[in-house]
Coordinates of C-alpha atoms in Angstrom, one line a residue:
M1 CA 24.7 38.8 251.8
K2 CA 24.5 35.3 253.2
L3 CA 28.2 35.2 253.7
F4 CA 28.2 38.6 255.3
N5 CA 25.8 37.5 258.0
Q6 CA 28.4 35.0 259.2
I7 CA 30.7 37.8 260.2
T8 CA 29.7 40.1 263.0
G9 CA 34.6 41.2 261.0
L10 CA 55.4 41.0 279.3
A11 CA 55.4 44.8 279.1
L12 CA 54.7 46.7 282.4
A13 CA 51.5 48.6 282.8
G14 CA 53.6 51.7 282.9
L15 CA 54.3 51.4 279.2
L16 CA 50.6 51.7 278.4
T17 CA 50.6 55.5 278.1
A18 CA 49.6 57.8 275.3
C19 CA 46.2 56.3 274.3
G20 CA 44.4 55.6 277.5
A21 CA 44.7 52.1 278.9
S22 CA 43.2 53.1 282.2
N23 CA 39.8 51.5 281.5
V24 CA 41.4 48.0 281.1
E25 CA 42.4 45.8 284.1
D26 CA 46.1 45.1 284.1
S27 CA 45.3 41.3 283.9
K28 CA 43.3 42.0 280.7
I29 CA 45.9 43.8 278.7
P30 CA 47.9 42.0 275.9
Q31 CA 51.2 40.9 277.4
A32 CA 54.3 41.5 275.5
T33 CA 57.2 39.0 275.5
A34 CA 60.8 39.9 275.9
S35 CA 61.0 40.2 272.1
S36 CA 58.8 43.3 272.0
S37 CA 58.4 46.6 273.7
E38 CA 56.4 49.9 273.8
L39 CA 53.0 48.2 274.1
V40 CA 50.4 50.9 273.7
R41 CA 46.6 51.0 273.2
I42 CA 45.8 53.3 270.2
T43 CA 42.0 53.3 270.3
D44 CA 39.7 53.3 273.3
D45 CA 36.0 53.1 272.4
E46 CA 33.0 51.0 273.4
A47 CA 32.6 49.9 269.8
P48 CA 34.8 47.0 268.6
E49 CA 37.6 48.1 266.3
F50 CA 39.5 46.0 263.7
S51 CA 41.8 46.0 260.7
P52 CA 44.3 48.7 261.4
K53 CA 46.3 50.1 258.4
L54 CA 49.0 52.7 258.8
S55 CA 49.7 55.1 255.9
Q56 CA 52.9 54.9 254.0
E57 CA 54.3 58.1 255.7
G58 CA 53.6 56.5 259.1
Q59 CA 51.3 59.0 260.6
R60 CA 47.6 58.2 259.7
L61 CA 45.7 55.1 260.7
L62 CA 42.6 53.7 259.1
Y63 CA 40.5 51.0 260.8
T64 CA 37.1 49.4 260.9
T65 CA 34.5 49.9 263.6
R66 CA 31.2 48.2 264.3
D67 CA 28.2 49.9 265.8
D68 CA 26.0 47.1 267.4
S69 CA 23.1 49.5 267.9
K70 CA 22.5 49.1 264.2
S71 CA 21.9 45.9 262.2
G72 CA 23.4 44.1 259.2
S73 CA 26.0 45.8 257.1
E74 CA 24.9 49.2 258.4
R75 CA 26.9 48.4 261.6
W76 CA 30.2 48.7 259.8
S77 CA 32.1 52.0 259.0
I78 CA 35.7 53.2 258.7
R79 CA 37.5 55.7 260.9
L80 CA 40.7 57.8 260.4
K81 CA 43.2 58.9 263.0
S82 CA 45.0 61.8 261.4
D83 CA 47.9 61.4 263.9
V84 CA 48.3 57.9 265.3
N85 CA 50.2 59.3 268.3
K86 CA 47.4 61.6 269.4
P87 CA 43.8 61.0 270.7
G88 CA 40.8 61.4 268.5
F89 CA 39.5 60.1 265.2
S90 CA 37.3 61.2 262.3
P91 CA 34.5 59.1 260.7
I92 CA 35.8 58.8 257.1
T93 CA 33.0 56.8 255.5
D94 CA 29.3 56.2 256.1
A95 CA 27.9 52.8 257.0
H96 CA 28.3 49.6 255.0
C97 CA 32.1 50.0 254.7
L98 CA 34.9 47.8 256.2
N99 CA 38.5 46.5 255.8
P100 CA 40.3 49.6 254.4
S101 CA 43.7 49.6 252.7
W102 CA 45.7 52.6 251.7
H103 CA 46.8 53.5 248.1
P104 CA 50.6 53.7 248.0
E105 CA 50.4 57.5 247.8
S106 CA 48.2 57.6 250.9
K107 CA 45.6 60.0 249.5
K108 CA 42.9 57.5 248.8
F109 CA 42.0 54.1 250.2
L110 CA 40.3 50.9 249.1
Y111 CA 37.6 49.0 251.0
S112 CA 34.6 46.6 250.8
Y113 CA 31.2 48.3 250.3
F114 CA 28.3 46.1 251.5
K115 CA 25.1 48.2 250.8
G116 CA 24.1 46.5 247.6
K117 CA 23.0 42.9 247.0
E118 CA 26.6 41.7 247.2
P119 CA 29.8 43.4 248.5
I120 CA 31.9 45.2 245.9
L121 CA 35.2 47.1 246.1
A122 CA 35.1 50.9 246.5
I123 CA 37.6 53.7 246.6
S124 CA 37.4 57.0 248.6
S125 CA 39.7 59.9 249.3
T126 CA 40.8 61.4 252.6
E127 CA 40.8 64.8 250.9
S128 CA 37.3 64.8 249.4
L129 CA 33.8 63.2 249.6
G130 CA 32.5 60.5 247.3
I131 CA 32.8 56.9 246.3
T132 CA 34.3 55.3 243.2
F133 CA 33.6 51.7 242.5
V134 CA 36.4 49.5 241.1
A135 CA 33.7 47.6 239.1
Q136 CA 30.0 47.9 238.8
K137 CA 29.5 44.4 240.3
G138 CA 31.5 42.0 242.4
Y139 CA 34.2 39.6 241.0
G140 CA 32.8 36.9 243.2
E141 CA 30.2 36.5 245.9
Y142 CA 32.1 38.3 248.6
D143 CA 34.9 40.7 247.5
N144 CA 36.9 41.6 250.6
D145 CA 40.4 42.1 252.1
A146 CA 41.5 44.1 249.1
S147 CA 44.8 45.9 248.8
Y148 CA 46.8 47.8 246.2
S149 CA 50.1 46.5 244.8
P150 CA 53.2 48.5 245.9
D151 CA 53.1 50.4 242.6
G152 CA 49.4 51.0 242.7
S153 CA 48.7 49.2 239.4
R154 CA 46.9 46.1 240.7
I155 CA 44.5 45.1 243.4
L156 CA 44.7 41.9 245.3
M157 CA 41.6 40.5 247.0
S158 CA 39.8 37.6 248.5
T159 CA 36.3 36.6 247.3
S160 CA 34.0 33.6 247.2
I161 CA 33.5 31.5 244.1
Q162 CA 30.7 29.0 244.2
G163 CA 30.8 29.0 248.0
K164 CA 34.6 28.6 248.3
T165 CA 36.9 31.3 249.6
A166 CA 39.4 32.3 246.9
I167 CA 41.9 35.0 246.0
G168 CA 42.4 37.0 242.8
I169 CA 44.1 40.0 241.2
V170 CA 42.6 42.7 239.0
N171 CA 44.1 45.8 237.4
A172 CA 43.5 49.0 239.4
N173 CA 41.1 50.1 236.7
G174 CA 38.9 47.1 237.4
Q175 CA 39.8 45.2 234.3
N176 CA 41.4 41.8 233.7
F177 CA 40.5 39.8 236.8
T178 CA 42.6 36.8 237.4
L179 CA 41.6 34.0 239.8
I180 CA 44.7 32.6 241.6
G181 CA 43.0 29.8 243.5
E182 CA 41.6 28.9 246.9
G183 CA 42.8 31.0 249.9
A184 CA 42.0 34.0 252.1
S185 CA 43.7 37.0 253.7
P186 CA 46.0 37.8 250.8
V187 CA 48.7 40.5 251.2
W188 CA 51.4 41.9 248.9
H189 CA 55.1 41.6 249.5
P190 CA 56.8 45.0 249.3
N191 CA 58.6 44.0 246.0
G192 CA 55.2 43.4 244.3
N193 CA 56.3 40.0 242.9
M194 CA 55.0 37.8 245.7
I195 CA 51.9 37.5 247.9
A196 CA 51.1 35.7 251.2
F197 CA 47.8 34.1 251.9
V198 CA 46.1 31.6 254.1
K199 CA 44.7 28.2 253.1
N200 CA 43.6 25.1 254.9
S201 CA 46.0 22.2 255.0
G202 CA 44.1 19.3 256.5
E203 CA 42.2 20.6 259.6
F204 CA 44.4 23.7 260.1
A205 CA 44.9 27.0 258.3
Q206 CA 48.5 27.6 257.1
I207 CA 50.4 30.5 255.5
Y208 CA 51.6 30.1 251.9
F209 CA 53.7 32.3 249.6
Y210 CA 52.8 32.6 245.9
N211 CA 55.5 33.8 243.5
L212 CA 53.8 35.8 240.8
T213 CA 56.9 35.6 238.5
N214 CA 57.1 31.8 238.3
N215 CA 53.7 30.8 239.8
Q216 CA 55.4 28.7 242.5
I217 CA 53.4 28.2 245.7
T218 CA 55.3 27.4 249.0
Q219 CA 53.8 26.4 252.3
I220 CA 55.6 28.3 255.0
T221 CA 53.9 27.3 258.3
S222 CA 52.8 23.8 259.5
G223 CA 51.6 22.0 262.6
E224 CA 48.4 21.2 264.3
F225 CA 47.5 24.8 265.0
H226 CA 46.3 27.7 262.9
H227 CA 48.5 30.5 261.4
L228 CA 46.5 33.5 260.2
S229 CA 46.6 37.1 259.0
P230 CA 50.1 37.4 257.5
T231 CA 51.6 40.8 256.7
F232 CA 55.1 41.5 255.5
S233 CA 57.6 43.8 257.2
P234 CA 58.3 47.0 255.3
D235 CA 61.7 45.8 254.3
G236 CA 60.3 42.5 253.1
E237 CA 62.6 40.3 255.2
R238 CA 60.1 39.0 257.7
F239 CA 56.3 38.6 258.1
V240 CA 54.0 38.9 261.1
F241 CA 51.0 36.7 261.8
V242 CA 48.8 35.3 264.6
S243 CA 48.7 31.7 265.7
N244 CA 47.3 29.6 268.5
R245 CA 50.4 27.4 268.6
D246 CA 51.2 28.2 272.3
S247 CA 47.8 28.4 273.9
E248 CA 44.0 28.4 273.4
T249 CA 44.2 32.0 272.2
F250 CA 45.8 33.7 269.2
H251 CA 49.0 35.6 269.7
I252 CA 51.4 37.6 267.5
Y253 CA 54.5 36.0 266.0
T254 CA 57.1 36.9 263.4
M255 CA 59.2 34.7 261.1
R256 CA 61.8 35.1 258.4
M257 CA 60.8 34.6 254.8
D258 CA 62.4 31.1 254.8
G259 CA 60.3 30.0 257.7
T260 CA 63.1 30.3 260.3
N261 CA 63.6 32.5 263.4
L262 CA 60.1 32.1 264.8
T263 CA 59.6 34.8 267.4
Q264 CA 56.6 35.3 269.7
L265 CA 55.6 38.9 270.5
T266 CA 52.5 38.6 272.7
T267 CA 51.3 36.1 275.3
G268 CA 48.7 35.9 278.1
S269 CA 45.0 35.3 278.2
T270 CA 44.0 37.9 275.5
T271 CA 43.5 37.2 271.8
E272 CA 45.1 39.2 269.1
T273 CA 44.3 39.4 265.4
Q274 CA 44.9 41.3 262.1
P275 CA 48.4 42.5 262.7
F276 CA 49.8 45.2 260.4
W277 CA 53.5 46.0 260.2
G278 CA 53.8 49.8 259.8
T279 CA 56.6 51.8 258.2
D280 CA 57.2 53.4 261.6
G281 CA 58.5 50.0 262.8
Y282 CA 55.5 49.2 265.0
I283 CA 53.1 46.3 264.6
Y284 CA 49.4 47.4 264.9
F285 CA 46.8 44.9 265.8
S286 CA 43.3 44.3 267.2
S287 CA 42.9 42.7 270.7
D288 CA 39.9 41.6 272.8
A289 CA 41.7 42.9 275.9
G290 CA 39.2 43.9 278.5
T291 CA 36.3 41.8 277.2
K292 CA 34.2 40.0 279.8
K293 CA 31.6 38.2 277.7
R294 CA 33.5 36.5 274.8
K295 CA 35.8 33.6 274.7
T296 CA 37.1 32.3 271.3
N297 CA 36.5 28.6 270.9
I298 CA 39.9 27.8 269.3
S299 CA 39.5 24.0 269.5
G300 CA 36.2 24.2 267.6
L301 CA 38.0 25.8 264.6
A302 CA 39.9 22.6 263.6
G303 CA 38.5 21.3 260.4
S304 CA 36.2 24.3 259.9
P305 CA 35.7 26.0 256.5
L306 CA 38.4 28.6 255.7
F307 CA 36.0 31.5 255.9
E308 CA 35.0 30.6 259.5
I309 CA 38.7 30.2 260.6
V310 CA 40.0 33.5 259.2
N311 CA 36.9 35.3 260.8
F312 CA 37.4 33.7 264.2
N313 CA 36.8 37.0 265.9
Q314 CA 33.1 37.0 264.9
G315 CA 31.0 37.9 267.9
W316 CA 33.7 39.9 269.7
T317 CA 31.8 42.5 271.8
Y318 CA 34.9 44.4 272.6
A319 CA 38.1 45.1 270.7
D320 CA 40.7 47.9 270.5
I321 CA 43.6 48.7 268.3
W322 CA 47.0 48.3 270.0
R323 CA 50.6 48.5 268.8
L324 CA 54.0 47.2 269.9
K325 CA 57.6 47.4 268.6
P326 CA 59.3 44.0 267.8
L327 CA 62.8 43.5 269.2
L328 CA 64.3 41.2 266.6
I329 CA 67.7 39.7 266.2
N330 CA 69.2 39.9 262.8

């Protein structure tokens, strides 16, 4: 639990319809560049909300929320929006649960469960109560950021091995764990033969691709700034991520698989994190828009341990889920 305690997890205002942006000052909303449109806030709650994941059919949204009236891992739980285009949500888990990810069939979901001595991976259903554990104990000291492969046969995760953040793969039945190496924030490519992850290169975190067929690792991003939270587009031709390359805050960018056609989607004084490219064509993300108490110390992240960099949003007192639609040139 020691590692857990380090986490605490130019559109016009007229576009901010559907989900209630009225409580946020115009100057505090995420600003969309000319390469994106339809910027909308999806959640509006006093509790900070993170890790949005849209279901495969493009209608339901899972996300993590944190109740700061509680303490420790009891603060974390998972919510479900049955229709992402309508108000309202349902608590889908009890406390001690965070970072959900859908099964490809969208009837069950995977997440990290923190109630025991160390976090382990758990599975629940949107159609019934109960918890099933992937294994009876953790594969490392901090199993997190887990997701199913596109065919549902394997689980990709990050963990901590002897104090270092690492990534690994295990069969969906919990057997045959394989440690890939140092890294964090791993995600599957839609073809199931490649993953993206984040690893420090010098003082800055960069995005890498790992080909599971030939074991080749390729560094995709570079420079004296961080690139975090990669997620692939549904067609697998691009990926989305956040970076502080243009300012002292993190904004959303997309890039082609070969590292070309860098496109910035958000700008301004807000900070965005954890983008997810949904099958409906929208990119969902968490933003600190509206916060008055927190300012991310981006410059202080250079040279930090990978765990601290990928969890730079620690201490956020306010965060909502937003979405936008990228306008990309082929």
